[in-house]
Tab-separated table of C-alpha atoms in Angstrom:
chain	number	residue	atom	x	y	z
A	1	UNK	CA	42.460	93.215	249.386
A	2	UNK	CA	40.706	96.558	248.922
A	3	UNK	CA	43.949	98.389	249.821
A	4	UNK	CA	45.849	96.537	247.063
A	5	UNK	CA	43.274	97.503	244.477
A	6	UNK	CA	43.577	101.162	245.425
A	7	UNK	CA	47.339	100.925	245.004
A	8	UNK	CA	46.937	99.550	241.449
A	9	UNK	CA	44.559	102.385	240.591
A	10	UNK	CA	47.116	104.950	241.689
A	11	UNK	CA	49.810	103.271	239.636
A	12	UNK	CA	47.511	103.518	236.592
A	13	UNK	CA	46.955	107.192	237.343
A	14	UNK	CA	50.696	107.697	237.351
A	15	UNK	CA	50.809	106.476	233.721
A	16	UNK	CA	49.886	110.011	232.661
A	17	UNK	CA	53.442	111.104	233.539
A	18	UNK	CA	56.579	110.248	231.567
A	19	UNK	CA	57.767	106.666	231.523
A	20	UNK	CA	60.822	107.539	233.568
A	21	UNK	CA	58.754	109.104	236.355
A	22	UNK	CA	56.244	106.262	236.150
A	23	UNK	CA	58.972	103.730	236.822
A	24	UNK	CA	60.299	105.544	239.838
A	25	UNK	CA	57.123	105.873	241.895
A	26	UNK	CA	55.941	102.422	243.012
A	27	UNK	CA	57.516	102.576	246.482
A	28	UNK	CA	56.526	106.185	247.097
A	29	UNK	CA	52.973	105.430	245.864
A	30	UNK	CA	52.691	102.763	248.543
A	31	UNK	CA	54.044	105.046	251.261
A	32	UNK	CA	51.689	107.877	250.347
A	33	UNK	CA	48.682	105.593	250.139
A	34	UNK	CA	49.466	104.434	253.667
A	35	UNK	CA	49.640	108.054	254.784
A	36	UNK	CA	46.345	108.872	253.054
A	37	UNK	CA	44.666	105.783	254.499
A	38	UNK	CA	45.981	106.673	257.947
A	39	UNK	CA	44.652	110.218	257.473
A	40	UNK	CA	41.231	108.871	256.456
A	41	UNK	CA	41.137	106.642	259.568
A	42	UNK	CA	41.996	109.622	261.765
A	43	UNK	CA	39.122	111.547	260.164
A	44	UNK	CA	36.728	108.667	260.848
A	45	UNK	CA	37.875	108.490	264.474
A	46	UNK	CA	37.495	112.240	264.863
A	47	UNK	CA	33.936	112.052	263.530
A	48	UNK	CA	33.186	109.314	266.057
A	49	UNK	CA	34.393	111.417	269.007
A	50	UNK	CA	32.480	114.472	267.777
A	51	UNK	CA	29.136	112.649	268.219
A	52	UNK	CA	27.486	113.933	271.479
A	53	UNK	CA	26.234	110.568	272.672
A	54	UNK	CA	29.733	109.060	272.476
A	55	UNK	CA	31.250	111.952	274.423
A	56	UNK	CA	28.586	112.375	277.139
A	57	UNK	CA	27.714	108.768	277.891
A	58	UNK	CA	29.887	106.397	279.885
A	59	UNK	CA	29.634	103.446	277.515
A	60	UNK	CA	31.532	100.240	278.030
A	61	UNK	CA	34.693	99.610	275.996
A	62	UNK	CA	33.048	96.562	274.452
A	63	UNK	CA	30.401	98.776	272.839
A	64	UNK	CA	33.062	100.961	271.229
A	65	UNK	CA	34.835	97.848	270.017
A	66	UNK	CA	31.607	96.496	268.600
A	67	UNK	CA	30.862	99.764	266.820
A	68	UNK	CA	34.335	99.882	265.313
A	69	UNK	CA	34.065	96.247	264.206
A	70	UNK	CA	30.685	96.957	262.698
A	71	UNK	CA	32.087	99.981	260.872
A	72	UNK	CA	34.982	97.964	259.439
A	73	UNK	CA	32.643	95.132	258.437
A	74	UNK	CA	30.321	97.494	256.643
A	75	UNK	CA	33.269	99.083	254.843
A	76	UNK	CA	34.621	95.739	253.591
A	77	UNK	CA	31.170	94.601	252.425
A	78	UNK	CA	30.522	97.779	250.469
A	79	UNK	CA	33.866	97.431	248.600
A	80	UNK	CA	34.597	100.112	245.955
A	81	UNK	CA	31.669	102.501	246.283
A	82	UNK	CA	33.244	105.658	244.740
A	83	UNK	CA	33.126	105.499	240.925
A	84	UNK	CA	34.493	107.818	238.247
A	85	UNK	CA	31.644	108.970	235.993
A	86	UNK	CA	33.986	109.394	233.006
A	87	UNK	CA	35.826	106.051	232.870
A	88	UNK	CA	33.896	103.943	235.457
A	89	UNK	CA	36.953	103.158	237.574
A	90	UNK	CA	36.012	102.484	241.205
A	91	UNK	CA	37.736	103.354	244.465
A	92	UNK	CA	37.189	102.449	248.110
A	93	UNK	CA	37.958	105.979	249.338
A	94	UNK	CA	36.711	109.314	248.044
A	95	UNK	CA	40.185	110.852	248.429
A	96	UNK	CA	41.539	108.350	245.892
A	97	UNK	CA	38.706	109.186	243.497
A	98	UNK	CA	39.522	112.900	243.875
A	99	UNK	CA	43.157	112.180	243.001
A	100	UNK	CA	42.085	110.068	240.013
A	101	UNK	CA	39.852	112.852	238.631
A	102	UNK	CA	42.953	114.954	237.992
A	103	UNK	CA	43.721	112.573	235.126
A	104	UNK	CA	40.626	113.926	233.340
A	105	UNK	CA	40.720	117.529	234.559
A	106	UNK	CA	44.536	117.746	234.190
A	107	UNK	CA	44.567	119.697	237.434
A	108	UNK	CA	48.047	120.009	238.958
A	109	UNK	CA	47.620	121.505	242.437
A	110	UNK	CA	51.146	120.761	243.721
A	111	UNK	CA	53.631	123.350	242.483
A	112	UNK	CA	57.353	123.517	243.209
A	113	UNK	CA	58.246	126.982	244.528
A	114	UNK	CA	61.846	126.630	243.342
A	115	UNK	CA	61.366	125.867	239.649
A	116	UNK	CA	57.598	126.262	239.115
A	117	UNK	CA	56.970	122.703	237.918
A	118	UNK	CA	53.476	121.375	238.785
A	119	UNK	CA	52.202	117.899	239.619
A	120	UNK	CA	48.834	116.201	239.841
A	121	UNK	CA	49.771	113.937	242.759
A	122	UNK	CA	51.542	114.595	246.032
A	123	UNK	CA	53.882	111.629	245.578
A	124	UNK	CA	55.136	112.998	242.272
A	125	UNK	CA	55.692	116.372	243.901
A	126	UNK	CA	57.577	114.846	246.852
A	127	UNK	CA	59.776	112.817	244.544
A	128	UNK	CA	60.528	115.945	242.511
A	129	UNK	CA	61.555	117.920	245.591
A	130	UNK	CA	64.399	115.483	246.188
A	131	UNK	CA	66.049	116.936	243.092
A	132	UNK	CA	66.388	120.291	244.859
A	133	UNK	CA	67.150	118.935	248.317
A	134	UNK	CA	69.652	116.400	246.987
A	135	UNK	CA	68.150	113.753	249.258
A	136	UNK	CA	69.033	110.196	248.250
A	137	UNK	CA	67.591	107.952	250.912
A	138	UNK	CA	67.724	104.654	249.016
A	139	UNK	CA	71.248	103.178	249.201
A	140	UNK	CA	72.669	100.073	247.505
A	141	UNK	CA	74.215	97.714	250.062
A	142	UNK	CA	76.515	96.270	247.380
A	143	UNK	CA	78.332	99.389	246.110
A	144	UNK	CA	77.038	102.213	248.312
A	145	UNK	CA	75.441	104.182	245.451
A	146	UNK	CA	72.386	106.198	246.549
A	147	UNK	CA	69.148	107.017	244.742
A	148	UNK	CA	66.217	109.380	245.167
A	149	UNK	CA	63.592	106.737	244.419
A	150	UNK	CA	63.057	103.140	245.518
A	151	UNK	CA	62.429	102.007	241.938
A	152	UNK	CA	65.769	103.437	240.834
A	153	UNK	CA	67.434	101.368	243.525
A	154	UNK	CA	65.481	98.269	242.465
A	155	UNK	CA	66.524	98.780	238.837
A	156	UNK	CA	70.130	99.387	239.920
A	157	UNK	CA	70.225	96.136	241.905
A	158	UNK	CA	69.641	94.239	238.670
A	159	UNK	CA	73.065	95.423	237.474
A	160	UNK	CA	74.520	93.377	240.347
A	161	UNK	CA	72.265	90.351	239.887
A	162	UNK	CA	72.380	90.477	236.075
A	163	UNK	CA	68.595	90.208	235.881
A	164	UNK	CA	66.981	91.807	232.827
A	165	UNK	CA	63.298	91.242	233.427
A	166	UNK	CA	62.004	93.347	230.519
A	167	UNK	CA	62.504	91.652	227.127
A	168	UNK	CA	61.467	92.961	223.711
A	169	UNK	CA	59.455	90.372	221.783
A	170	UNK	CA	60.415	92.024	218.475
A	171	UNK	CA	64.225	91.896	218.638
A	172	UNK	CA	64.959	90.003	221.867
A	173	UNK	CA	66.831	92.875	223.539
A	174	UNK	CA	66.507	92.918	227.343
A	175	UNK	CA	66.472	95.778	229.847
A	176	UNK	CA	66.963	96.292	233.571
A	177	UNK	CA	64.455	99.143	233.743
A	178	UNK	CA	60.805	99.266	232.633
A	179	UNK	CA	61.222	102.867	231.473
A	180	UNK	CA	64.091	101.948	229.161
A	181	UNK	CA	62.066	99.040	227.821
A	182	UNK	CA	59.044	101.268	227.106
A	183	UNK	CA	61.261	103.828	225.347
A	184	UNK	CA	62.888	101.048	223.291
A	185	UNK	CA	59.517	99.741	222.104
A	186	UNK	CA	58.858	103.073	220.380
A	187	UNK	CA	61.681	102.198	217.967
A	188	UNK	CA	59.487	99.360	216.649
A	189	UNK	CA	56.150	101.178	216.843
A	190	UNK	CA	57.529	104.488	215.503
A	191	UNK	CA	55.578	106.313	218.179
A	192	UNK	CA	56.861	109.796	219.022
A	193	UNK	CA	54.484	111.137	221.656
A	194	UNK	CA	56.561	114.137	222.742
A	195	UNK	CA	56.158	117.046	220.288
A	196	UNK	CA	57.710	120.511	220.209
A	197	UNK	CA	54.962	123.149	220.276
A	198	UNK	CA	57.139	125.639	218.378
A	199	UNK	CA	58.333	123.638	215.358
A	200	UNK	CA	56.285	120.427	215.574
A	201	UNK	CA	59.285	118.099	215.727
A	202	UNK	CA	58.480	114.899	217.646
A	203	UNK	CA	60.554	112.659	219.884
A	204	UNK	CA	60.166	109.189	221.366
A	205	UNK	CA	61.502	110.276	224.773
A	206	UNK	CA	60.727	113.363	226.853
A	207	UNK	CA	64.390	114.052	227.792
A	208	UNK	CA	65.125	114.367	224.065
A	209	UNK	CA	62.351	116.964	223.758
A	210	UNK	CA	63.731	118.859	226.765
A	211	UNK	CA	67.171	119.023	225.142
A	212	UNK	CA	65.627	120.062	221.794
A	213	UNK	CA	63.766	122.975	223.398
A	214	UNK	CA	67.119	124.621	224.115
A	215	UNK	CA	67.399	125.207	220.356
A	216	UNK	CA	64.463	127.645	220.675
A	217	UNK	CA	65.262	129.085	224.105
A	218	UNK	CA	69.016	129.359	223.517
A	219	UNK	CA	69.579	127.934	226.990
A	220	UNK	CA	73.063	126.549	227.645
A	221	UNK	CA	72.992	125.267	231.229
A	222	UNK	CA	76.381	123.524	231.196
A	223	UNK	CA	79.257	125.997	231.585
A	224	UNK	CA	82.969	125.219	231.733
A	225	UNK	CA	84.470	126.843	234.816
A	226	UNK	CA	87.918	126.945	233.236
A	227	UNK	CA	87.221	128.791	229.978
A	228	UNK	CA	83.594	129.934	230.370
A	229	UNK	CA	82.293	128.130	227.276
A	230	UNK	CA	78.662	126.975	227.591
A	231	UNK	CA	76.821	123.992	226.137
A	232	UNK	CA	73.184	122.999	225.688
A	233	UNK	CA	73.875	119.266	226.101
A	234	UNK	CA	75.730	117.589	228.945
A	235	UNK	CA	77.404	115.103	226.591
A	236	UNK	CA	79.040	117.922	224.606
A	237	UNK	CA	80.103	119.521	227.893
A	238	UNK	CA	81.765	116.288	229.048
A	239	UNK	CA	83.612	115.947	225.734
A	240	UNK	CA	84.775	119.568	225.981
A	241	UNK	CA	86.190	119.018	229.470
A	242	UNK	CA	88.625	116.471	228.017
A	243	UNK	CA	90.430	119.385	226.367
A	244	UNK	CA	91.339	120.684	229.839
A	245	UNK	CA	91.954	117.322	231.503
A	246	UNK	CA	93.845	115.907	228.514
A	247	UNK	CA	91.799	112.724	228.718
A	248	UNK	CA	91.670	110.758	225.456
A	249	UNK	CA	89.643	107.635	226.279
A	250	UNK	CA	89.349	106.312	222.711
A	251	UNK	CA	92.542	104.609	221.473
A	252	UNK	CA	93.316	103.004	218.107
A	253	UNK	CA	94.416	99.411	218.662
A	254	UNK	CA	96.495	99.438	215.469
A	255	UNK	CA	98.668	102.549	215.858
A	256	UNK	CA	98.015	103.650	219.453
A	257	UNK	CA	96.694	107.113	218.554
A	258	UNK	CA	94.117	108.439	221.059
A	259	UNK	CA	91.081	110.672	220.640
A	260	UNK	CA	88.678	112.759	222.744
A	261	UNK	CA	85.577	111.523	220.924
A	262	UNK	CA	84.374	108.104	219.741
A	263	UNK	CA	83.380	109.639	216.400
A	264	UNK	CA	86.944	110.841	215.810
A	265	UNK	CA	88.262	107.326	216.457
A	266	UNK	CA	85.703	105.882	213.995
A	267	UNK	CA	86.893	108.370	211.345
A	268	UNK	CA	90.523	107.554	212.080
A	269	UNK	CA	89.954	103.798	211.688
A	270	UNK	CA	89.061	104.384	208.034
A	271	UNK	CA	92.687	105.320	207.382
A	272	UNK	CA	93.549	101.712	208.303
A	273	UNK	CA	90.594	99.972	206.659
A	274	UNK	CA	90.476	102.213	203.567
A	275	UNK	CA	86.706	102.473	203.960
A	276	UNK	CA	85.054	105.386	202.149
A	277	UNK	CA	81.363	105.239	203.065
A	278	UNK	CA	80.358	108.672	201.696
A	279	UNK	CA	79.792	108.536	197.923
A	280	UNK	CA	78.888	111.259	195.433
A	281	UNK	CA	75.685	110.304	193.598
A	282	UNK	CA	76.736	112.223	190.487
A	283	UNK	CA	80.260	110.925	189.828
A	284	UNK	CA	80.466	108.021	192.325
A	285	UNK	CA	83.628	109.408	193.922
A	286	UNK	CA	83.915	108.230	197.554
A	287	UNK	CA	85.221	109.886	200.717
A	288	UNK	CA	86.142	108.742	204.198
A	289	UNK	CA	84.589	111.821	205.846
A	290	UNK	CA	81.212	113.464	205.257
A	291	UNK	CA	82.601	117.063	205.294
A	292	UNK	CA	84.856	116.065	202.384
A	293	UNK	CA	81.810	114.854	200.413
A	294	UNK	CA	79.942	118.108	201.157
A	295	UNK	CA	82.914	120.143	199.920
A	296	UNK	CA	83.187	117.916	196.823
A	297	UNK	CA	79.518	118.437	195.899
A	298	UNK	CA	80.309	122.108	195.248
A	299	UNK	CA	82.285	120.962	192.201
A	300	UNK	CA	78.949	119.915	190.668
A	301	UNK	CA	76.784	122.711	192.047
A	302	UNK	CA	79.528	125.343	191.447
A	303	UNK	CA	78.566	126.813	194.800
A	304	UNK	CA	81.259	129.027	196.347
A	305	UNK	CA	79.946	130.095	199.749
A	306	UNK	CA	83.213	131.510	201.130
A	307	UNK	CA	84.023	135.034	199.900
A	308	UNK	CA	87.159	137.072	200.551
A	309	UNK	CA	86.188	140.458	202.034
A	310	UNK	CA	89.224	142.165	200.523
A	311	UNK	CA	89.099	141.123	196.863
A	312	UNK	CA	85.612	139.494	196.788
A	313	UNK	CA	86.986	136.240	195.387
A	314	UNK	CA	84.699	133.291	196.160
A	315	UNK	CA	85.868	129.803	197.046
A	316	UNK	CA	84.207	126.444	197.592
A	317	UNK	CA	86.009	125.486	200.811
A	318	UNK	CA	86.599	127.335	204.063
A	319	UNK	CA	90.153	125.976	204.135
A	320	UNK	CA	90.780	127.422	200.661
A	321	UNK	CA	89.627	130.841	201.871
A	322	UNK	CA	91.922	130.580	204.891
A	323	UNK	CA	94.877	129.808	202.601
A	324	UNK	CA	93.825	132.500	200.099
A	325	UNK	CA	93.955	135.179	202.796
A	326	UNK	CA	97.761	134.730	202.917
A	327	UNK	CA	97.906	136.554	199.575
A	328	UNK	CA	96.648	139.680	201.338
A	329	UNK	CA	98.464	139.214	204.638
A	330	UNK	CA	101.711	138.075	203.019
A	331	UNK	CA	101.944	135.256	205.541
A	332	UNK	CA	104.313	132.433	204.562
A	333	UNK	CA	104.239	129.963	207.471
A	334	UNK	CA	106.120	127.116	205.744
A	335	UNK	CA	109.909	127.571	205.631
A	336	UNK	CA	112.503	125.396	203.920
A	337	UNK	CA	115.097	124.163	206.435
A	338	UNK	CA	117.714	123.891	203.658
A	339	UNK	CA	117.692	127.361	202.117
A	340	UNK	CA	115.338	129.372	204.350
A	341	UNK	CA	112.815	130.152	201.586
A	342	UNK	CA	109.238	130.492	202.829
A	343	UNK	CA	105.943	129.501	201.216
A	344	UNK	CA	102.242	130.235	201.856
A	345	UNK	CA	101.212	126.609	201.230
A	346	UNK	CA	102.474	123.329	202.652
A	347	UNK	CA	102.203	121.599	199.282
A	348	UNK	CA	104.382	124.279	197.705
A	349	UNK	CA	107.050	123.651	200.346
A	350	UNK	CA	106.862	119.890	199.722
A	351	UNK	CA	107.365	120.443	195.988
A	352	UNK	CA	110.243	122.839	196.685
A	353	UNK	CA	112.016	120.313	198.926
A	354	UNK	CA	112.370	117.981	195.940
A	355	UNK	CA	114.842	120.472	194.462
A	356	UNK	CA	117.146	119.704	197.392
A	357	UNK	CA	116.440	115.980	197.597
A	358	UNK	CA	116.283	115.411	193.827
A	359	UNK	CA	113.180	113.320	194.336
A	360	UNK	CA	110.932	112.837	191.302
A	361	UNK	CA	108.161	110.517	192.508
A	362	UNK	CA	105.875	110.830	189.472
A	363	UNK	CA	107.096	108.653	186.595
A	364	UNK	CA	105.630	108.258	183.104
A	365	UNK	CA	104.587	104.646	182.494
A	366	UNK	CA	105.268	104.941	178.755
A	367	UNK	CA	108.721	106.532	178.554
A	368	UNK	CA	109.941	106.379	182.152
A	369	UNK	CA	110.529	110.125	182.475
A	370	UNK	CA	110.048	111.368	186.058
A	371	UNK	CA	108.633	114.600	187.443
A	372	UNK	CA	108.585	116.399	190.779
A	373	UNK	CA	104.824	117.126	190.695
A	374	UNK	CA	101.749	115.230	189.604
A	375	UNK	CA	100.632	118.197	187.473
A	376	UNK	CA	103.873	118.090	185.504
A	377	UNK	CA	103.339	114.385	184.798
A	378	UNK	CA	99.743	115.027	183.738
A	379	UNK	CA	100.861	117.715	181.276
A	380	UNK	CA	103.590	115.396	179.973
A	381	UNK	CA	101.072	112.606	179.260
A	382	UNK	CA	99.392	114.855	176.705
A	383	UNK	CA	102.500	114.453	174.567
A	384	UNK	CA	101.839	110.690	174.309
A	385	UNK	CA	98.063	110.855	173.961
A	386	UNK	CA	98.053	113.877	171.650
A	387	UNK	CA	95.202	115.294	173.715
A	388	UNK	CA	94.554	118.997	173.114
A	389	UNK	CA	93.032	120.335	176.297
A	390	UNK	CA	93.662	124.095	176.283
A	391	UNK	CA	92.029	126.256	173.613
A	392	UNK	CA	92.476	129.991	173.085
A	393	UNK	CA	89.119	131.785	173.206
A	394	UNK	CA	90.442	134.594	170.972
A	395	UNK	CA	91.931	132.715	168.023
A	396	UNK	CA	90.978	129.070	168.596
A	397	UNK	CA	94.555	127.808	168.878
A	398	UNK	CA	94.884	124.628	170.965
A	399	UNK	CA	97.812	123.675	173.193
A	400	UNK	CA	98.611	120.717	175.470
A	401	UNK	CA	100.081	122.646	178.417
A	402	UNK	CA	98.384	125.087	180.757
A	403	UNK	CA	101.470	127.269	181.218
A	404	UNK	CA	101.898	127.516	177.445
A	405	UNK	CA	98.322	128.692	176.900
A	406	UNK	CA	98.807	131.338	179.582
A	407	UNK	CA	101.832	132.734	177.771
A	408	UNK	CA	99.903	132.634	174.489
A	409	UNK	CA	96.946	134.571	175.945
A	410	UNK	CA	99.209	137.517	176.749
A	411	UNK	CA	99.425	138.173	173.005
A	412	UNK	CA	95.708	138.946	172.927
A	413	UNK	CA	95.254	140.455	176.385
A	414	UNK	CA	97.954	143.175	176.125
A	415	UNK	CA	98.537	143.020	179.844
A	416	UNK	CA	100.653	146.170	179.720
A	417	UNK	CA	97.534	148.137	178.803
A	418	UNK	CA	96.338	148.268	182.436
A	419	UNK	CA	99.354	148.357	184.725
A	420	UNK	CA	99.414	148.728	188.516
A	421	UNK	CA	101.193	151.927	189.586
A	422	UNK	CA	102.201	150.329	192.894
A	423	UNK	CA	103.854	147.072	191.811
A	424	UNK	CA	103.906	147.266	188.010
A	425	UNK	CA	101.787	144.180	187.424
A	426	UNK	CA	99.760	144.249	184.170
A	427	UNK	CA	96.144	143.275	183.534
A	428	UNK	CA	94.005	142.691	180.475
A	429	UNK	CA	91.019	144.726	181.793
A	430	UNK	CA	90.463	147.786	183.939
A	431	UNK	CA	88.128	145.779	186.185
A	432	UNK	CA	90.885	143.288	186.982
A	433	UNK	CA	93.228	146.190	187.784
A	434	UNK	CA	90.646	147.763	190.145
A	435	UNK	CA	90.201	144.453	191.937
A	436	UNK	CA	93.968	144.133	192.267
A	437	UNK	CA	94.294	147.672	193.691
A	438	UNK	CA	92.173	146.646	196.708
A	439	UNK	CA	95.117	144.565	197.893
A	440	UNK	CA	97.322	147.658	198.081
A	441	UNK	CA	94.561	149.754	199.629
A	442	UNK	CA	94.112	147.136	202.361
A	443	UNK	CA	97.847	147.180	203.071
A	444	UNK	CA	97.868	150.976	203.395
A	445	UNK	CA	94.685	151.066	205.517
A	446	UNK	CA	94.790	147.915	207.661
A	447	UNK	CA	92.043	149.189	209.973
A	448	UNK	CA	89.593	148.950	207.058
């Protein structure tokens, strides 16, 4: 009975480690306690043989037996006679008290020579060393899977039996493993005991803190052998590997399209459901993807974070900057299959194709007139509404069409005043001409 009490004390000591480690040590705790008890018995026997009278005298075996029985009797009567002065816990052996004291002193005398990690107890150190040695001595008889710790095997066996012995009283969710249950309970309590010493951010699980620390250290331990790209998290590494393997495990049940990532499938499903969960708080416009909402918010903030290095024009979207750069490069990747004409934008090609097809998909609801573009229809509607939307800043004249106001502004701007010597294009100010000249300078000096 005394031996069982010692075992429970050591399990309580182990509570100072992470929950995951705590859950893995019960079997090894028992094994080590047996070793320590055996070592203590050997010490007692050695002390007996070192006494001169026991060595020199030829005593009968019965006397030795009686002495040993008397020693064991005295030990069982005394019970737990080694007490901790700080928390009053009692132990039957001094060695167990010495181990317990490390809880208070935080002494960690067992250090791994391979990675430098330290431990307060020998069983924790031995269990850790299996990580480096790769030893997995606990094997499941059902599926053959091996584990480093007996408790891992015990938890694994519940996947075969279906037993979930740890149940949350708050939400009723059940768990195979005590460590998972303890981590789950922090969702309800809000406890985050693992804090980053550099930025103060807290986490409910130690593995999450370990992953977070790579933000500060820059460590990326997971490297793709095929392309050399490195990752700080194993989950991102696994997702990346699907690019090379071609694996797309997430498939849409409606159209059969497959995806590398579960998040991409969730986004795709909104095209079928029409769901737009990301709403602008200022104008209530909704979007199916968060990046689209972020880009939209720049309409209100007027933020334009993407700047062209050649002409210094700023744009609100990265995609707009990418398309804008075709002005400088002259790239026209979209070609009409009917006439061979090329365009820098896909939308421009789509509009152009309607010349060949005769398609006019935008019809006026009032007069039935059709147009090839939505902008043309919008300008046409001003004829019916009488809305005056474009006003000349110089003379105050108002017009209903954007292209008309542009032509009108040339009267005031005298574009021929500042003309480009390279291409002949005119500008209303010298500053606009200087900005335009950078395009030609970049073409003549591509290395700059």
